[in-house]
Tab-separated table of C-alpha atoms (C1' of nucleotides) in Angstrom:
chain	number	residue	atom	x	y	z
A	1	MET	CA	0.000	0.000	0.000
A	2	GLU	CA	2.776	2.362	-0.952
A	3	ARG	CA	1.941	3.847	-4.318
A	4	SER	CA	-1.077	5.936	-5.089
A	5	THR	CA	-2.939	4.706	-8.147
A	6	LYS	CA	-6.246	5.585	-9.717
A	7	GLN	CA	-7.551	2.084	-8.919
A	8	ARG	CA	-6.935	2.533	-5.217
A	9	ALA	CA	-8.439	5.997	-5.247
A	10	ALA	CA	-11.566	4.642	-6.935
A	11	ILE	CA	-11.887	1.825	-4.392
A	12	ARG	CA	-11.455	4.184	-1.435
A	13	ASP	CA	-13.927	6.630	-2.940
A	14	ALA	CA	-16.533	3.938	-3.450
A	15	LEU	CA	-16.294	2.887	0.190
A	16	LYS	CA	-16.274	6.480	1.357
A	17	ALA	CA	-19.341	7.421	-0.676
A	18	ALA	CA	-21.350	4.477	0.607
A	19	ASP	CA	-22.855	4.935	4.044
A	20	ARG	CA	-22.946	1.202	4.603
A	21	PRO	CA	-20.682	-1.862	4.346
A	22	LEU	CA	-20.145	-3.011	0.761
A	23	LEU	CA	-19.550	-6.399	-0.819
A	24	ALA	CA	-16.439	-6.832	-2.932
A	25	THR	CA	-18.636	-6.967	-6.033
A	26	GLU	CA	-20.391	-3.745	-4.991
A	27	VAL	CA	-17.025	-2.056	-4.553
A	28	LEU	CA	-16.039	-3.301	-8.000
A	29	GLU	CA	-19.185	-1.966	-9.670
A	30	LEU	CA	-18.968	1.422	-7.995
A	31	ALA	CA	-15.244	1.841	-8.554
A	32	GLN	CA	-15.534	0.817	-12.201
A	33	ARG	CA	-17.509	4.012	-12.811
A	34	ALA	CA	-14.214	5.827	-12.287
A	35	VAL	CA	-11.899	3.113	-13.657
A	36	PRO	CA	-13.806	0.817	-16.053
A	37	SER	CA	-10.847	-1.503	-16.584
A	38	LEU	CA	-10.627	-2.264	-12.857
A	39	GLY	CA	-10.395	-5.993	-12.124
A	40	ILE	CA	-11.849	-7.897	-9.201
A	41	ALA	CA	-8.413	-9.181	-8.153
A	42	THR	CA	-7.255	-5.628	-7.555
A	43	VAL	CA	-10.356	-4.960	-5.487
A	44	TYR	CA	-9.662	-7.974	-3.293
A	45	ARG	CA	-5.979	-7.139	-2.964
A	46	THR	CA	-6.710	-3.552	-2.029
A	47	LEU	CA	-9.436	-4.464	0.439
A	48	LYS	CA	-7.120	-6.966	2.092
A	49	ALA	CA	-4.347	-4.389	2.386
A	50	LEU	CA	-6.701	-1.800	3.867
A	51	VAL	CA	-8.002	-4.315	6.372
A	52	ASP	CA	-4.452	-5.311	7.316
A	53	GLN	CA	-3.551	-1.710	8.029
A	54	GLU	CA	-6.836	-1.387	9.922
A	55	SER	CA	-8.289	1.358	7.749
A	56	LEU	CA	-11.175	-0.951	6.889
A	57	GLN	CA	-13.011	-3.471	8.988
A	58	VAL	CA	-14.654	-6.614	7.702
A	59	VAL	CA	-18.355	-7.069	8.344
A	60	GLU	CA	-19.148	-10.769	8.301
A	61	LEU	CA	-22.802	-11.611	8.698
A	62	PRO	CA	-24.064	-15.171	9.049
A	63	GLY	CA	-24.249	-16.866	5.660
A	64	GLU	CA	-23.252	-13.699	3.823
A	65	ASN	CA	-20.150	-12.823	1.873
A	66	PRO	CA	-17.893	-10.387	3.693
A	67	ARG	CA	-18.600	-6.664	3.462
A	68	PHE	CA	-16.182	-3.806	4.041
A	69	GLU	CA	-16.453	-0.405	5.695
A	70	PHE	CA	-14.088	2.174	7.133
A	71	ALA	CA	-13.218	1.227	10.691
A	72	HIS	CA	-15.138	3.083	13.391
A	73	GLY	CA	-15.147	1.041	16.556
A	74	HIS	CA	-17.479	-1.520	18.046
A	75	HIS	CA	-20.986	-1.506	16.649
A	76	HIS	CA	-23.491	-3.895	15.151
A	77	HIS	CA	-25.415	-4.356	11.934
A	78	PHE	CA	-28.927	-4.475	10.624
A	79	TYR	CA	-29.723	-6.624	7.584
A	80	CYS	CA	-32.798	-5.604	5.600
A	81	ARG	CA	-34.674	-8.685	4.458
A	82	ASP	CA	-36.273	-6.732	1.620
A	83	CYS	CA	-33.359	-5.037	-0.086
A	84	GLY	CA	-30.462	-7.040	1.345
A	85	ARG	CA	-28.562	-3.914	2.353
A	86	VAL	CA	-26.649	-3.791	5.612
A	87	TYR	CA	-26.798	-0.783	7.924
A	88	ASP	CA	-24.668	0.162	10.896
A	89	VAL	CA	-26.323	0.179	14.310
A	90	HIS	CA	-24.425	2.511	16.591
A	91	ALA	CA	-25.522	0.930	19.790
A	92	CYS	CA	-24.587	-2.098	21.786
A	93	ALA	CA	-26.866	-4.001	24.095
A	94	GLY	CA	-24.264	-5.275	26.542
A	95	GLU	CA	-21.464	-7.748	26.974
A	96	PHE	CA	-23.551	-10.880	27.497
A	97	VAL	CA	-21.048	-12.144	30.045
A	98	ASP	CA	-23.774	-13.700	32.166
A	99	ILE	CA	-25.690	-15.912	29.756
A	100	VAL	CA	-23.021	-18.584	29.288
A	101	PRO	CA	-22.514	-21.745	31.363
A	102	ALA	CA	-20.036	-21.831	34.234
A	103	GLY	CA	-16.439	-22.140	33.086
A	104	PHE	CA	-17.022	-20.218	29.857
A	105	VAL	CA	-15.461	-16.781	29.477
A	106	VAL	CA	-16.926	-14.263	27.047
A	107	LYS	CA	-14.384	-11.981	25.417
A	108	SER	CA	-16.440	-10.381	22.655
A	109	HIS	CA	-19.639	-10.723	20.686
A	110	GLU	CA	-21.304	-10.100	17.349
A	111	LEU	CA	-24.940	-9.163	16.958
A	112	THR	CA	-26.929	-9.036	13.744
A	113	LEU	CA	-30.461	-7.662	13.580
A	114	TYR	CA	-32.869	-8.655	10.823
A	115	GLY	CA	-35.977	-6.850	9.669
A	116	HIS	CA	-37.078	-4.080	7.349
A	117	CYS	CA	-35.190	-0.846	6.843
A	118	ALA	CA	-36.796	2.597	6.728
A	119	ASP	CA	-36.702	2.608	2.916
A	120	CYS	CA	-38.463	-0.724	2.582
A	121	GLN	CA	-40.887	-0.273	5.462
A	122	GLY	CA	-43.536	1.461	3.351
A	123	HIS	CA	-44.027	-1.132	0.627
A	124	ALA	CA	-43.286	-4.235	2.670
A	125	VAL	CA	-46.206	-5.933	4.381
A	126	ALA	CA	-44.489	-8.620	6.442
B	1	MET	CA	-35.797	-38.372	2.101
B	2	GLU	CA	-38.003	-41.369	1.599
B	3	ARG	CA	-35.768	-44.371	1.832
B	4	SER	CA	-33.792	-45.407	4.878
B	5	THR	CA	-30.160	-46.135	4.091
B	6	LYS	CA	-27.094	-46.853	6.182
B	7	GLN	CA	-25.532	-43.575	4.976
B	8	ARG	CA	-28.440	-41.541	6.301
B	9	ALA	CA	-28.457	-43.437	9.565
B	10	ALA	CA	-24.731	-42.757	9.997
B	11	ILE	CA	-25.205	-39.048	9.307
B	12	ARG	CA	-28.108	-38.739	11.741
B	13	ASP	CA	-26.180	-40.690	14.373
B	14	ALA	CA	-23.139	-38.449	14.037
B	15	LEU	CA	-25.263	-35.356	14.590
B	16	LYS	CA	-27.149	-36.960	17.429
B	17	ALA	CA	-23.998	-38.062	19.233
B	18	ALA	CA	-22.426	-34.618	19.029
B	19	ASP	CA	-23.651	-32.168	21.614
B	20	ARG	CA	-22.742	-29.247	19.384
B	21	PRO	CA	-23.225	-28.030	15.797
B	22	LEU	CA	-20.986	-29.839	13.303
B	23	LEU	CA	-19.347	-28.808	10.070
B	24	ALA	CA	-20.103	-30.860	6.973
B	25	THR	CA	-16.552	-32.226	7.109
B	26	GLU	CA	-16.988	-33.168	10.768
B	27	VAL	CA	-20.195	-35.016	9.925
B	28	LEU	CA	-18.339	-36.811	7.153
B	29	GLU	CA	-15.494	-37.910	9.403
B	30	LEU	CA	-17.779	-39.122	12.161
B	31	ALA	CA	-20.213	-40.873	9.845
B	32	GLN	CA	-17.398	-42.589	7.967
B	33	ARG	CA	-16.640	-44.562	11.117
B	34	ALA	CA	-19.879	-46.389	10.431
B	35	VAL	CA	-19.815	-46.195	6.626
B	36	PRO	CA	-16.242	-45.732	5.371
B	37	SER	CA	-17.278	-45.409	1.722
B	38	LEU	CA	-19.505	-42.410	2.516
B	39	GLY	CA	-18.897	-39.474	0.174
B	40	ILE	CA	-19.080	-35.784	0.955
B	41	ALA	CA	-21.752	-35.249	-1.709
B	42	THR	CA	-24.106	-37.562	0.139
B	43	VAL	CA	-23.418	-35.684	3.355
B	44	TYR	CA	-24.320	-32.374	1.735
B	45	ARG	CA	-27.412	-33.812	0.057
B	46	THR	CA	-28.620	-35.376	3.281
B	47	LEU	CA	-27.939	-32.283	5.373
B	48	LYS	CA	-29.829	-30.188	2.845
B	49	ALA	CA	-32.796	-32.543	2.914
B	50	LEU	CA	-32.882	-32.580	6.714
B	51	VAL	CA	-32.729	-28.804	6.821
B	52	ASP	CA	-35.524	-28.547	4.235
B	53	GLN	CA	-37.751	-30.762	6.356
B	54	GLU	CA	-36.729	-28.717	9.402
B	55	SER	CA	-35.205	-31.608	11.324
B	56	LEU	CA	-31.887	-29.775	11.291
B	57	GLN	CA	-31.105	-26.120	11.587
B	58	VAL	CA	-28.127	-24.365	10.050
B	59	VAL	CA	-25.780	-22.510	12.373
B	60	GLU	CA	-24.039	-19.809	10.394
B	61	LEU	CA	-21.422	-17.874	12.308
B	62	PRO	CA	-19.641	-14.855	10.863
B	63	GLY	CA	-16.846	-15.917	8.547
B	64	GLU	CA	-17.375	-19.594	9.302
B	65	ASN	CA	-18.609	-22.440	7.152
B	66	PRO	CA	-22.131	-23.559	8.054
B	67	ARG	CA	-22.633	-26.004	10.889
B	68	PHE	CA	-25.630	-28.265	11.498
B	69	GLU	CA	-27.550	-29.376	14.563
B	70	PHE	CA	-30.950	-30.838	15.341
B	71	ALA	CA	-33.514	-28.068	15.540
B	72	HIS	CA	-34.425	-26.974	19.063
B	73	GLY	CA	-35.792	-23.461	18.969
B	74	HIS	CA	-34.271	-20.037	19.326
B	75	HIS	CA	-30.894	-19.931	20.992
B	76	HIS	CA	-27.425	-18.548	20.413
B	77	HIS	CA	-23.875	-19.813	20.054
B	78	PHE	CA	-20.523	-19.552	21.693
B	79	TYR	CA	-17.378	-19.896	19.599
B	80	CYS	CA	-14.254	-20.996	21.458
B	81	ARG	CA	-11.244	-19.119	20.132
B	82	ASP	CA	-8.922	-21.852	21.353
B	83	CYS	CA	-10.443	-25.038	19.971
B	84	GLY	CA	-12.795	-23.592	17.344
B	85	ARG	CA	-15.734	-25.596	18.641
B	86	VAL	CA	-19.192	-24.063	18.771
B	87	TYR	CA	-21.486	-24.511	21.777
B	88	ASP	CA	-25.164	-23.791	22.204
B	89	VAL	CA	-26.143	-21.018	24.583
B	90	HIS	CA	-29.650	-21.650	25.841
B	91	ALA	CA	-30.391	-18.098	26.737
B	92	CYS	CA	-31.375	-14.975	24.902
B	93	ALA	CA	-30.624	-11.445	25.982
B	94	GLY	CA	-33.639	-9.736	24.426
B	95	GLU	CA	-35.164	-8.641	21.176
B	96	PHE	CA	-33.035	-5.523	20.602
B	97	VAL	CA	-36.055	-3.741	19.173
B	98	ASP	CA	-35.004	-0.445	20.677
B	99	ILE	CA	-31.457	0.026	19.449
B	100	VAL	CA	-32.273	0.688	15.785
B	101	PRO	CA	-32.985	4.059	14.147
B	102	ALA	CA	-36.544	5.278	13.645
B	103	GLY	CA	-38.273	3.620	10.705
B	104	PHE	CA	-36.403	0.342	11.128
B	105	VAL	CA	-38.308	-2.718	12.302
B	106	VAL	CA	-36.470	-5.603	13.973
B	107	LYS	CA	-37.940	-9.028	13.275
B	108	SER	CA	-35.199	-11.296	14.569
B	109	HIS	CA	-31.560	-11.409	15.580
B	110	GLU	CA	-28.454	-13.548	15.744
B	111	LEU	CA	-25.909	-13.335	18.518
B	112	THR	CA	-22.497	-14.969	18.608
B	113	LEU	CA	-20.306	-14.946	21.695
B	114	TYR	CA	-16.542	-15.391	21.493
B	115	GLY	CA	-14.169	-16.465	24.219
B	116	HIS	CA	-12.781	-19.555	25.876
B	117	CYS	CA	-14.810	-22.654	26.644
B	118	ALA	CA	-14.664	-24.578	29.910
B	119	ASP	CA	-12.338	-27.178	28.381
B	120	CYS	CA	-9.837	-24.596	27.146
B	121	GLN	CA	-10.071	-22.230	30.088
B	122	GLY	CA	-7.407	-24.010	32.119
B	123	HIS	CA	-4.536	-23.898	29.640
B	124	ALA	CA	-5.439	-20.654	27.893
B	125	VAL	CA	-3.934	-17.477	29.289
B	126	ALA	CA	-5.670	-14.766	27.288
C	1	DA	C1'	-39.036	-53.977	-11.122
C	2	DT	C1'	-38.487	-49.390	-10.446
C	3	DA	C1'	-37.601	-45.143	-8.656
C	4	DT	C1'	-34.629	-43.138	-5.239
C	5	DG	C1'	-29.974	-42.890	-3.313
C	6	DT	C1'	-24.919	-43.023	-3.715
C	7	DG	C1'	-20.108	-42.126	-5.219
C	8	DC	C1'	-17.279	-40.016	-8.356
C	9	DA	C1'	-15.858	-36.377	-10.973
C	10	DA	C1'	-16.922	-32.118	-12.976
C	11	DA	C1'	-19.088	-27.596	-12.427
C	12	DG	C1'	-20.085	-23.315	-9.692
C	13	DC	C1'	-18.990	-19.285	-6.704
C	14	DA	C1'	-16.175	-16.353	-4.022
C	15	DT	C1'	-11.593	-15.464	-3.108
C	16	DT	C1'	-6.518	-15.879	-3.761
C	17	DT	C1'	-2.355	-16.219	-6.382
C	18	DG	C1'	1.250	-16.456	-10.331
C	19	DC	C1'	2.886	-14.059	-13.981
C	20	DG	C1'	4.073	-10.840	-17.615
C	21	DG	C1'	3.221	-6.259	-18.739
C	22	DA	C1'	1.914	-1.270	-17.154
C	23	DG	C1'	2.681	2.573	-14.377
C	24	DA	C1'	4.268	5.434	-10.108
C	25	DT	C1'	8.288	7.106	-8.174
D	1	DA	C1'	15.276	2.668	-14.378
D	2	DT	C1'	13.275	0.291	-10.868
D	3	DC	C1'	10.088	-1.780	-8.190
D	4	DT	C1'	5.270	-1.897	-7.173
D	5	DC	C1'	0.803	-2.583	-9.056
D	6	DC	C1'	-2.557	-4.227	-12.379
D	7	DG	C1'	-5.334	-7.370	-15.239
D	8	DC	C1'	-5.838	-11.852	-16.751
D	9	DA	C1'	-6.247	-16.508	-16.053
D	10	DA	C1'	-5.396	-20.393	-13.298
D	11	DA	C1'	-5.720	-22.275	-8.636
D	12	DT	C1'	-8.165	-22.953	-4.265
D	13	DG	C1'	-11.781	-24.283	-0.869
D	14	DC	C1'	-16.528	-25.218	-0.059
D	15	DT	C1'	-20.761	-26.668	-1.984
D	16	DT	C1'	-23.723	-28.358	-5.734
D	17	DT	C1'	-24.851	-31.151	-9.716
D	18	DG	C1'	-24.792	-34.783	-13.705
D	19	DC	C1'	-24.416	-39.296	-14.498
D	20	DA	C1'	-24.140	-44.318	-14.255
D	21	DC	C1'	-24.449	-47.838	-10.928
D	22	DA	C1'	-26.333	-49.622	-6.499
D	23	DT	C1'	-30.068	-50.542	-3.479
D	24	DA	C1'	-34.477	-49.949	-0.627
D	25	DT	C1'	-39.047	-50.821	-1.363
DNA sequence: ATATGTGCAAAGCATTTGCGGAGAT
DNA sequence: ATCTCCGCAAATGCTTTGCACATAT
């Protein structure tokens, strides 16, 4: 992550413009608007480098491909069952230290909420 | 899922004997003790069928391959960072309806706890 | 007897990697 | 000019699928 290239700028810009974690393929599509020749391998390599240097954090939801967003501390995520987008939830409901059996030690946790986002709430019935 | 075969019996037995969710490869290894010729394709096909008929439920943890266990209602999971095993946590810390922004509706949630299990607690320092 | 089930090998996806050529310094 | 970076294509790991043979009913 030493040289500054138009590919890397496009990838950073795509992630910056989005207000939510993006899939590698979403990053590719968005960044290709600036650099049409961009390849998926470069996206993966750049994402990996940014994660390694802790500029990005990986958002791994159950059964989903990894998403990426700029690092901003401990928080959780909301998955919209209608549109499939993932939103940040800037709140945390506790450490859950007390719900495990004796002898188990909780060090951290991940919470994913599922439902309907504000955008999809109007037209969705369920 | 109409006929009863020794392969299916071995797969069910492996899942029944384990007190925790198993990876497809773990099911294969365990079931091969009873049926050495068992192939991974049969394991996947059988797991899929059992999930479809809701005998099994899929346990998908962030960044992990899916695990399988007999269905037994809403609960959460504990991932041991030492041994990589996953344990059931028969407790639930709430519905988290209140921590999302206005306009968002929470329908369900998944919680994963990380730490050290009772087995690994003794020898693990961190 | 016949339709379902199984094992093998090939096909799919998402992600990673090797390599020769392109580009930043 | 040099060394890093890029795009392509091949490789990888997990899961699914096609097909011919085996087997439960």
